[in-house]
Amino acid sequence: MQCYAQRKHKNMQSEILHHIFSEQYTIINIFILGLMGFLYVFGLAKIFIKAHKPAWPAFIPLYNILLLLNILDRPQWWILLAFVPFINFIVGLVVAHDLAKAFGKGIGFSIGLALVSPIFIAILGFGDAVYQGRPSENYTRSR
């Protein structure tokens, strides 16, 4: 048998869930996701321009990743690794680190790219970061 406080607590939980999934929060979430997508795509387009590539591939899914891998001097078949669980996380970290290095940024920026990609892509694209060449030209790495 439930006491009055337990029933009131259950009702409060259902009200909170109702508010979380209500219309206004859904609209806010759609707006935030749209803003993140906008920052990512247009920031990536600016990165491509800085790397002396055309901007239009940034707007084409998968092809933008292929061009990014090309800019970073990584094999094109790495795009297939994006579909392998757990491996995609490691490849994402490597690509984020290579991208940061290609623009002369350090490990802190690499971590930011890995964790909050849209914001740090926009910082690279719209900021004063200068493309310094393929990472293989900037430092040596084992293949």
PDB file of N, CA and C in Angstrom, residues 50-113:
ATOM      1  N   LYS A  50      40.205  27.187 -46.235  1.00  0.00           N
ATOM      2  CA  LYS A  50      41.535  27.454 -45.681  1.00  0.00           C
ATOM      3  C   LYS A  50      42.549  26.414 -46.143  1.00  0.00           C
ATOM      4  N   ALA A  51      42.078  25.198 -46.416  1.00  0.00           N
ATOM      5  CA  ALA A  51      42.964  24.128 -46.874  1.00  0.00           C
ATOM      6  C   ALA A  51      43.074  24.113 -48.401  1.00  0.00           C
ATOM      7  N   HIS A  52      42.603  25.177 -49.047  1.00  0.00           N
ATOM      8  CA  HIS A  52      42.686  25.348 -50.501  1.00  0.00           C
ATOM      9  C   HIS A  52      41.887  24.293 -51.255  1.00  0.00           C
ATOM     10  N   LYS A  53      40.730  23.962 -50.717  1.00  0.00           N
ATOM     11  CA  LYS A  53      39.793  23.034 -51.351  1.00  0.00           C
ATOM     12  C   LYS A  53      38.476  23.768 -51.553  1.00  0.00           C
ATOM     13  N   PRO A  54      37.605  23.268 -52.434  1.00  0.00           N
ATOM     14  CA  PRO A  54      36.297  23.916 -52.605  1.00  0.00           C
ATOM     15  C   PRO A  54      35.421  23.732 -51.362  1.00  0.00           C
ATOM     16  N   ALA A  55      34.507  24.665 -51.141  1.00  0.00           N
ATOM     17  CA  ALA A  55      33.658  24.629 -49.948  1.00  0.00           C
ATOM     18  C   ALA A  55      32.452  23.711 -50.108  1.00  0.00           C
ATOM     19  N   TRP A  56      31.963  23.519 -51.328  1.00  0.00           N
ATOM     20  CA  TRP A  56      30.717  22.783 -51.524  1.00  0.00           C
ATOM     21  C   TRP A  56      30.712  21.356 -50.983  1.00  0.00           C
ATOM     22  N   PRO A  57      31.842  20.627 -50.936  1.00  0.00           N
ATOM     23  CA  PRO A  57      31.758  19.259 -50.390  1.00  0.00           C
ATOM     24  C   PRO A  57      31.351  19.212 -48.917  1.00  0.00           C
ATOM     25  N   ALA A  58      31.477  20.307 -48.207  1.00  0.00           N
ATOM     26  CA  ALA A  58      31.091  20.311 -46.791  1.00  0.00           C
ATOM     27  C   ALA A  58      29.598  20.031 -46.615  1.00  0.00           C
ATOM     28  N   PHE A  59      28.810  20.288 -47.652  1.00  0.00           N
ATOM     29  CA  PHE A  59      27.362  20.129 -47.570  1.00  0.00           C
ATOM     30  C   PHE A  59      26.884  18.754 -48.035  1.00  0.00           C
ATOM     31  N   ILE A  60      27.811  17.886 -48.433  1.00  0.00           N
ATOM     32  CA  ILE A  60      27.439  16.561 -48.927  1.00  0.00           C
ATOM     33  C   ILE A  60      27.903  15.512 -47.918  1.00  0.00           C
ATOM     34  N   PRO A  61      26.954  14.818 -47.290  1.00  0.00           N
ATOM     35  CA  PRO A  61      27.322  13.804 -46.300  1.00  0.00           C
ATOM     36  C   PRO A  61      28.245  12.733 -46.892  1.00  0.00           C
ATOM     37  N   LEU A  62      29.129  12.231 -46.104  1.00  0.00           N
ATOM     38  CA  LEU A  62      30.141  11.235 -46.423  1.00  0.00           C
ATOM     39  C   LEU A  62      31.245  11.786 -47.326  1.00  0.00           C
ATOM     40  N   TYR A  63      30.869  12.544 -48.363  1.00  0.00           N
ATOM     41  CA  TYR A  63      31.907  13.115 -49.216  1.00  0.00           C
ATOM     42  C   TYR A  63      32.733  14.133 -48.432  1.00  0.00           C
ATOM     43  N   ASN A  64      32.079  14.848 -47.503  1.00  0.00           N
ATOM     44  CA  ASN A  64      32.834  15.811 -46.688  1.00  0.00           C
ATOM     45  C   ASN A  64      33.864  15.099 -45.806  1.00  0.00           C
ATOM     46  N   ILE A  65      33.531  13.902 -45.359  1.00  0.00           N
ATOM     47  CA  ILE A  65      34.485  13.139 -44.556  1.00  0.00           C
ATOM     48  C   ILE A  65      35.641  12.661 -45.433  1.00  0.00           C
ATOM     49  N   LEU A  66      35.332  12.237 -46.660  1.00  0.00           N
ATOM     50  CA  LEU A  66      36.389  11.818 -47.584  1.00  0.00           C
ATOM     51  C   LEU A  66      37.360  12.955 -47.869  1.00  0.00           C
ATOM     52  N   LEU A  67      36.830  14.160 -48.082  1.00  0.00           N
ATOM     53  CA  LEU A  67      37.698  15.300 -48.342  1.00  0.00           C
ATOM     54  C   LEU A  67      38.511  15.661 -47.096  1.00  0.00           C
ATOM     55  N   LEU A  68      37.903  15.557 -45.932  1.00  0.00           N
ATOM     56  CA  LEU A  68      38.626  15.824 -44.694  1.00  0.00           C
ATOM     57  C   LEU A  68      39.764  14.819 -44.510  1.00  0.00           C
ATOM     58  N   LEU A  69      39.504  13.558 -44.792  1.00  0.00           N
ATOM     59  CA  LEU A  69      40.559  12.548 -44.719  1.00  0.00           C
ATOM     60  C   LEU A  69      41.672  12.847 -45.717  1.00  0.00           C
ATOM     61  N   ASN A  70      41.304  13.346 -46.897  1.00  0.00           N
ATOM     62  CA  ASN A  70      42.297  13.725 -47.895  1.00  0.00           C
ATOM     63  C   ASN A  70      43.156  14.879 -47.392  1.00  0.00           C
ATOM     64  N   ILE A  71      42.524  15.873 -46.813  1.00  0.00           N
ATOM     65  CA  ILE A  71      43.258  17.029 -46.274  1.00  0.00           C
ATOM     66  C   ILE A  71      44.226  16.577 -45.180  1.00  0.00           C
ATOM     67  N   LEU A  72      43.805  15.599 -44.400  1.00  0.00           N
ATOM     68  CA  LEU A  72      44.624  15.132 -43.276  1.00  0.00           C
ATOM     69  C   LEU A  72      45.599  14.027 -43.670  1.00  0.00           C
ATOM     70  N   ASP A  73      45.643  13.697 -44.946  1.00  0.00           N
ATOM     71  CA  ASP A  73      46.575  12.690 -45.462  1.00  0.00           C
ATOM     72  C   ASP A  73      46.336  11.325 -44.818  1.00  0.00           C
ATOM     73  N   ARG A  74      45.074  10.994 -44.669  1.00  0.00           N
ATOM     74  CA  ARG A  74      44.679   9.681 -44.147  1.00  0.00           C
ATOM     75  C   ARG A  74      44.045   8.884 -45.281  1.00  0.00           C
ATOM     76  N   PRO A  75      44.108   7.551 -45.229  1.00  0.00           N
ATOM     77  CA  PRO A  75      43.536   6.732 -46.300  1.00  0.00           C
ATOM     78  C   PRO A  75      42.019   6.918 -46.418  1.00  0.00           C
ATOM     79  N   GLN A  76      41.542   6.902 -47.644  1.00  0.00           N
ATOM     80  CA  GLN A  76      40.115   7.104 -47.894  1.00  0.00           C
ATOM     81  C   GLN A  76      39.260   5.966 -47.323  1.00  0.00           C
ATOM     82  N   TRP A  77      39.817   4.770 -47.213  1.00  0.00           N
ATOM     83  CA  TRP A  77      39.037   3.649 -46.701  1.00  0.00           C
ATOM     84  C   TRP A  77      38.711   3.794 -45.220  1.00  0.00           C
ATOM     85  N   TRP A  78      39.319   4.771 -44.544  1.00  0.00           N
ATOM     86  CA  TRP A  78      38.997   5.012 -43.137  1.00  0.00           C
ATOM     87  C   TRP A  78      37.535   5.387 -42.948  1.00  0.00           C
ATOM     88  N   ILE A  79      36.891   5.858 -44.013  1.00  0.00           N
ATOM     89  CA  ILE A  79      35.472   6.206 -43.889  1.00  0.00           C
ATOM     90  C   ILE A  79      34.655   4.970 -43.518  1.00  0.00           C
ATOM     91  N   LEU A  80      35.102   3.803 -43.942  1.00  0.00           N
ATOM     92  CA  LEU A  80      34.403   2.565 -43.585  1.00  0.00           C
ATOM     93  C   LEU A  80      34.488   2.289 -42.086  1.00  0.00           C
ATOM     94  N   LEU A  81      35.566   2.744 -41.466  1.00  0.00           N
ATOM     95  CA  LEU A  81      35.731   2.535 -40.028  1.00  0.00           C
ATOM     96  C   LEU A  81      34.730   3.349 -39.211  1.00  0.00           C
ATOM     97  N   ALA A  82      34.114   4.339 -39.837  1.00  0.00           N
ATOM     98  CA  ALA A  82      33.099   5.138 -39.153  1.00  0.00           C
ATOM     99  C   ALA A  82      31.858   4.314 -38.824  1.00  0.00           C
ATOM    100  N   PHE A  83      31.719   3.167 -39.486  1.00  0.00           N
ATOM    101  CA  PHE A  83      30.544   2.320 -39.266  1.00  0.00           C
ATOM    102  C   PHE A  83      30.826   1.121 -38.361  1.00  0.00           C
ATOM    103  N   VAL A  84      32.049   1.035 -37.848  1.00  0.00           N
ATOM    104  CA  VAL A  84      32.423  -0.073 -36.965  1.00  0.00           C
ATOM    105  C   VAL A  84      32.382   0.418 -35.514  1.00  0.00           C
ATOM    106  N   PRO A  85      31.524  -0.179 -34.690  1.00  0.00           N
ATOM    107  CA  PRO A  85      31.430   0.266 -33.299  1.00  0.00           C
ATOM    108  C   PRO A  85      32.779   0.204 -32.577  1.00  0.00           C
ATOM    109  N   PHE A  86      33.011   1.138 -31.720  1.00  0.00           N
ATOM    110  CA  PHE A  86      34.221   1.306 -30.906  1.00  0.00           C
ATOM    111  C   PHE A  86      35.418   1.774 -31.735  1.00  0.00           C
ATOM    112  N   ILE A  87      35.609   1.207 -32.916  1.00  0.00           N
ATOM    113  CA  ILE A  87      36.703   1.637 -33.785  1.00  0.00           C
ATOM    114  C   ILE A  87      36.432   3.067 -34.263  1.00  0.00           C
ATOM    115  N   ASN A  88      35.157   3.372 -34.528  1.00  0.00           N
ATOM    116  CA  ASN A  88      34.820   4.719 -34.994  1.00  0.00           C
ATOM    117  C   ASN A  88      35.204   5.783 -33.959  1.00  0.00           C
ATOM    118  N   PHE A  89      35.128   5.442 -32.700  1.00  0.00           N
ATOM    119  CA  PHE A  89      35.516   6.377 -31.647  1.00  0.00           C
ATOM    120  C   PHE A  89      37.017   6.667 -31.707  1.00  0.00           C
ATOM    121  N   ILE A  90      37.812   5.630 -31.891  1.00  0.00           N
ATOM    122  CA  ILE A  90      39.271   5.787 -31.962  1.00  0.00           C
ATOM    123  C   ILE A  90      39.666   6.575 -33.204  1.00  0.00           C
ATOM    124  N   VAL A  91      39.049   6.228 -34.347  1.00  0.00           N
ATOM    125  CA  VAL A  91      39.337   6.956 -35.586  1.00  0.00           C
ATOM    126  C   VAL A  91      38.932   8.423 -35.439  1.00  0.00           C
ATOM    127  N   GLY A  92      37.820   8.685 -34.787  1.00  0.00           N
ATOM    128  CA  GLY A  92      37.391  10.066 -34.550  1.00  0.00           C
ATOM    129  C   GLY A  92      38.411  10.846 -33.733  1.00  0.00           C
ATOM    130  N   LEU A  93      38.988  10.204 -32.731  1.00  0.00           N
ATOM    131  CA  LEU A  93      40.028  10.859 -31.929  1.00  0.00           C
ATOM    132  C   LEU A  93      41.266  11.165 -32.765  1.00  0.00           C
ATOM    133  N   VAL A  94      41.666  10.220 -33.614  1.00  0.00           N
ATOM    134  CA  VAL A  94      42.847  10.417 -34.460  1.00  0.00           C
ATOM    135  C   VAL A  94      42.596  11.541 -35.459  1.00  0.00           C
ATOM    136  N   VAL A  95      41.424  11.552 -36.078  1.00  0.00           N
ATOM    137  CA  VAL A  95      41.091  12.595 -37.052  1.00  0.00           C
ATOM    138  C   VAL A  95      41.026  13.958 -36.366  1.00  0.00           C
ATOM    139  N   ALA A  96      40.439  14.013 -35.173  1.00  0.00           N
ATOM    140  CA  ALA A  96      40.378  15.280 -34.438  1.00  0.00           C
ATOM    141  C   ALA A  96      41.780  15.781 -34.115  1.00  0.00           C
ATOM    142  N   HIS A  97      42.662  14.884 -33.698  1.00  0.00           N
ATOM    143  CA  HIS A  97      44.035  15.288 -33.376  1.00  0.00           C
ATOM    144  C   HIS A  97      44.779  15.745 -34.628  1.00  0.00           C
ATOM    145  N   ASP A  98      44.608  15.027 -35.736  1.00  0.00           N
ATOM    146  CA  ASP A  98      45.257  15.433 -36.990  1.00  0.00           C
ATOM    147  C   ASP A  98      44.750  16.788 -37.475  1.00  0.00           C
ATOM    148  N   LEU A  99      43.451  17.026 -37.333  1.00  0.00           N
ATOM    149  CA  LEU A  99      42.887  18.305 -37.758  1.00  0.00           C
ATOM    150  C   LEU A  99      43.439  19.448 -36.913  1.00  0.00           C
ATOM    151  N   ALA A 100      43.528  19.222 -35.622  1.00  0.00           N
ATOM    152  CA  ALA A 100      44.100  20.256 -34.750  1.00  0.00           C
ATOM    153  C   ALA A 100      45.551  20.517 -35.126  1.00  0.00           C
ATOM    154  N   LYS A 101      46.323  19.480 -35.373  1.00  0.00           N
ATOM    155  CA  LYS A 101      47.728  19.634 -35.760  1.00  0.00           C
ATOM    156  C   LYS A 101      47.865  20.352 -37.100  1.00  0.00           C
ATOM    157  N   ALA A 102      46.962  20.073 -38.041  1.00  0.00           N
ATOM    158  CA  ALA A 102      47.023  20.701 -39.355  1.00  0.00           C
ATOM    159  C   ALA A 102      46.826  22.213 -39.267  1.00  0.00           C
ATOM    160  N   PHE A 103      46.195  22.664 -38.193  1.00  0.00           N
ATOM    161  CA  PHE A 103      45.982  24.095 -37.996  1.00  0.00           C
ATOM    162  C   PHE A 103      46.851  24.654 -36.870  1.00  0.00           C
ATOM    163  N   GLY A 104      47.854  23.881 -36.463  1.00  0.00           N
ATOM    164  CA  GLY A 104      48.809  24.363 -35.468  1.00  0.00           C
ATOM    165  C   GLY A 104      48.280  24.407 -34.053  1.00  0.00           C
ATOM    166  N   LYS A 105      47.264  23.640 -33.759  1.00  0.00           N
ATOM    167  CA  LYS A 105      46.680  23.612 -32.414  1.00  0.00           C
ATOM    168  C   LYS A 105      47.225  22.421 -31.642  1.00  0.00           C
ATOM    169  N   GLY A 106      47.075  22.464 -30.334  1.00  0.00           N
ATOM    170  CA  GLY A 106      47.625  21.432 -29.463  1.00  0.00           C
ATOM    171  C   GLY A 106      46.619  20.379 -29.053  1.00  0.00           C
ATOM    172  N   ILE A 107      47.015  19.617 -28.047  1.00  0.00           N
ATOM    173  CA  ILE A 107      46.214  18.495 -27.574  1.00  0.00           C
ATOM    174  C   ILE A 107      44.898  18.960 -26.946  1.00  0.00           C
ATOM    175  N   GLY A 108      44.895  20.109 -26.293  1.00  0.00           N
ATOM    176  CA  GLY A 108      43.661  20.629 -25.703  1.00  0.00           C
ATOM    177  C   GLY A 108      42.605  20.896 -26.759  1.00  0.00           C
ATOM    178  N   PHE A 109      43.021  21.455 -27.877  1.00  0.00           N
ATOM    179  CA  PHE A 109      42.094  21.708 -28.974  1.00  0.00           C
ATOM    180  C   PHE A 109      41.627  20.392 -29.587  1.00  0.00           C
ATOM    181  N   SER A 110      42.520  19.399 -29.636  1.00  0.00           N
ATOM    182  CA  SER A 110      42.145  18.072 -30.140  1.00  0.00           C
ATOM    183  C   SER A 110      41.034  17.466 -29.286  1.00  0.00           C
ATOM    184  N   ILE A 111      41.165  17.602 -27.983  1.00  0.00           N
ATOM    185  CA  ILE A 111      40.137  17.080 -27.078  1.00  0.00           C
ATOM    186  C   ILE A 111      38.823  17.822 -27.293  1.00  0.00           C
ATOM    187  N   GLY A 112      38.902  19.130 -27.461  1.00  0.00           N
ATOM    188  CA  GLY A 112      37.698  19.914 -27.749  1.00  0.00           C
ATOM    189  C   GLY A 112      37.037  19.482 -29.044  1.00  0.00           C
ATOM    190  N   LEU A 113      37.833  19.246 -30.084  1.00  0.00           N
ATOM    191  CA  LEU A 113      37.284  18.764 -31.360  1.00  0.00           C
ATOM    192  C   LEU A 113      36.601  17.418 -31.194  1.00  0.00           C
TER     193      LEU A 113
END
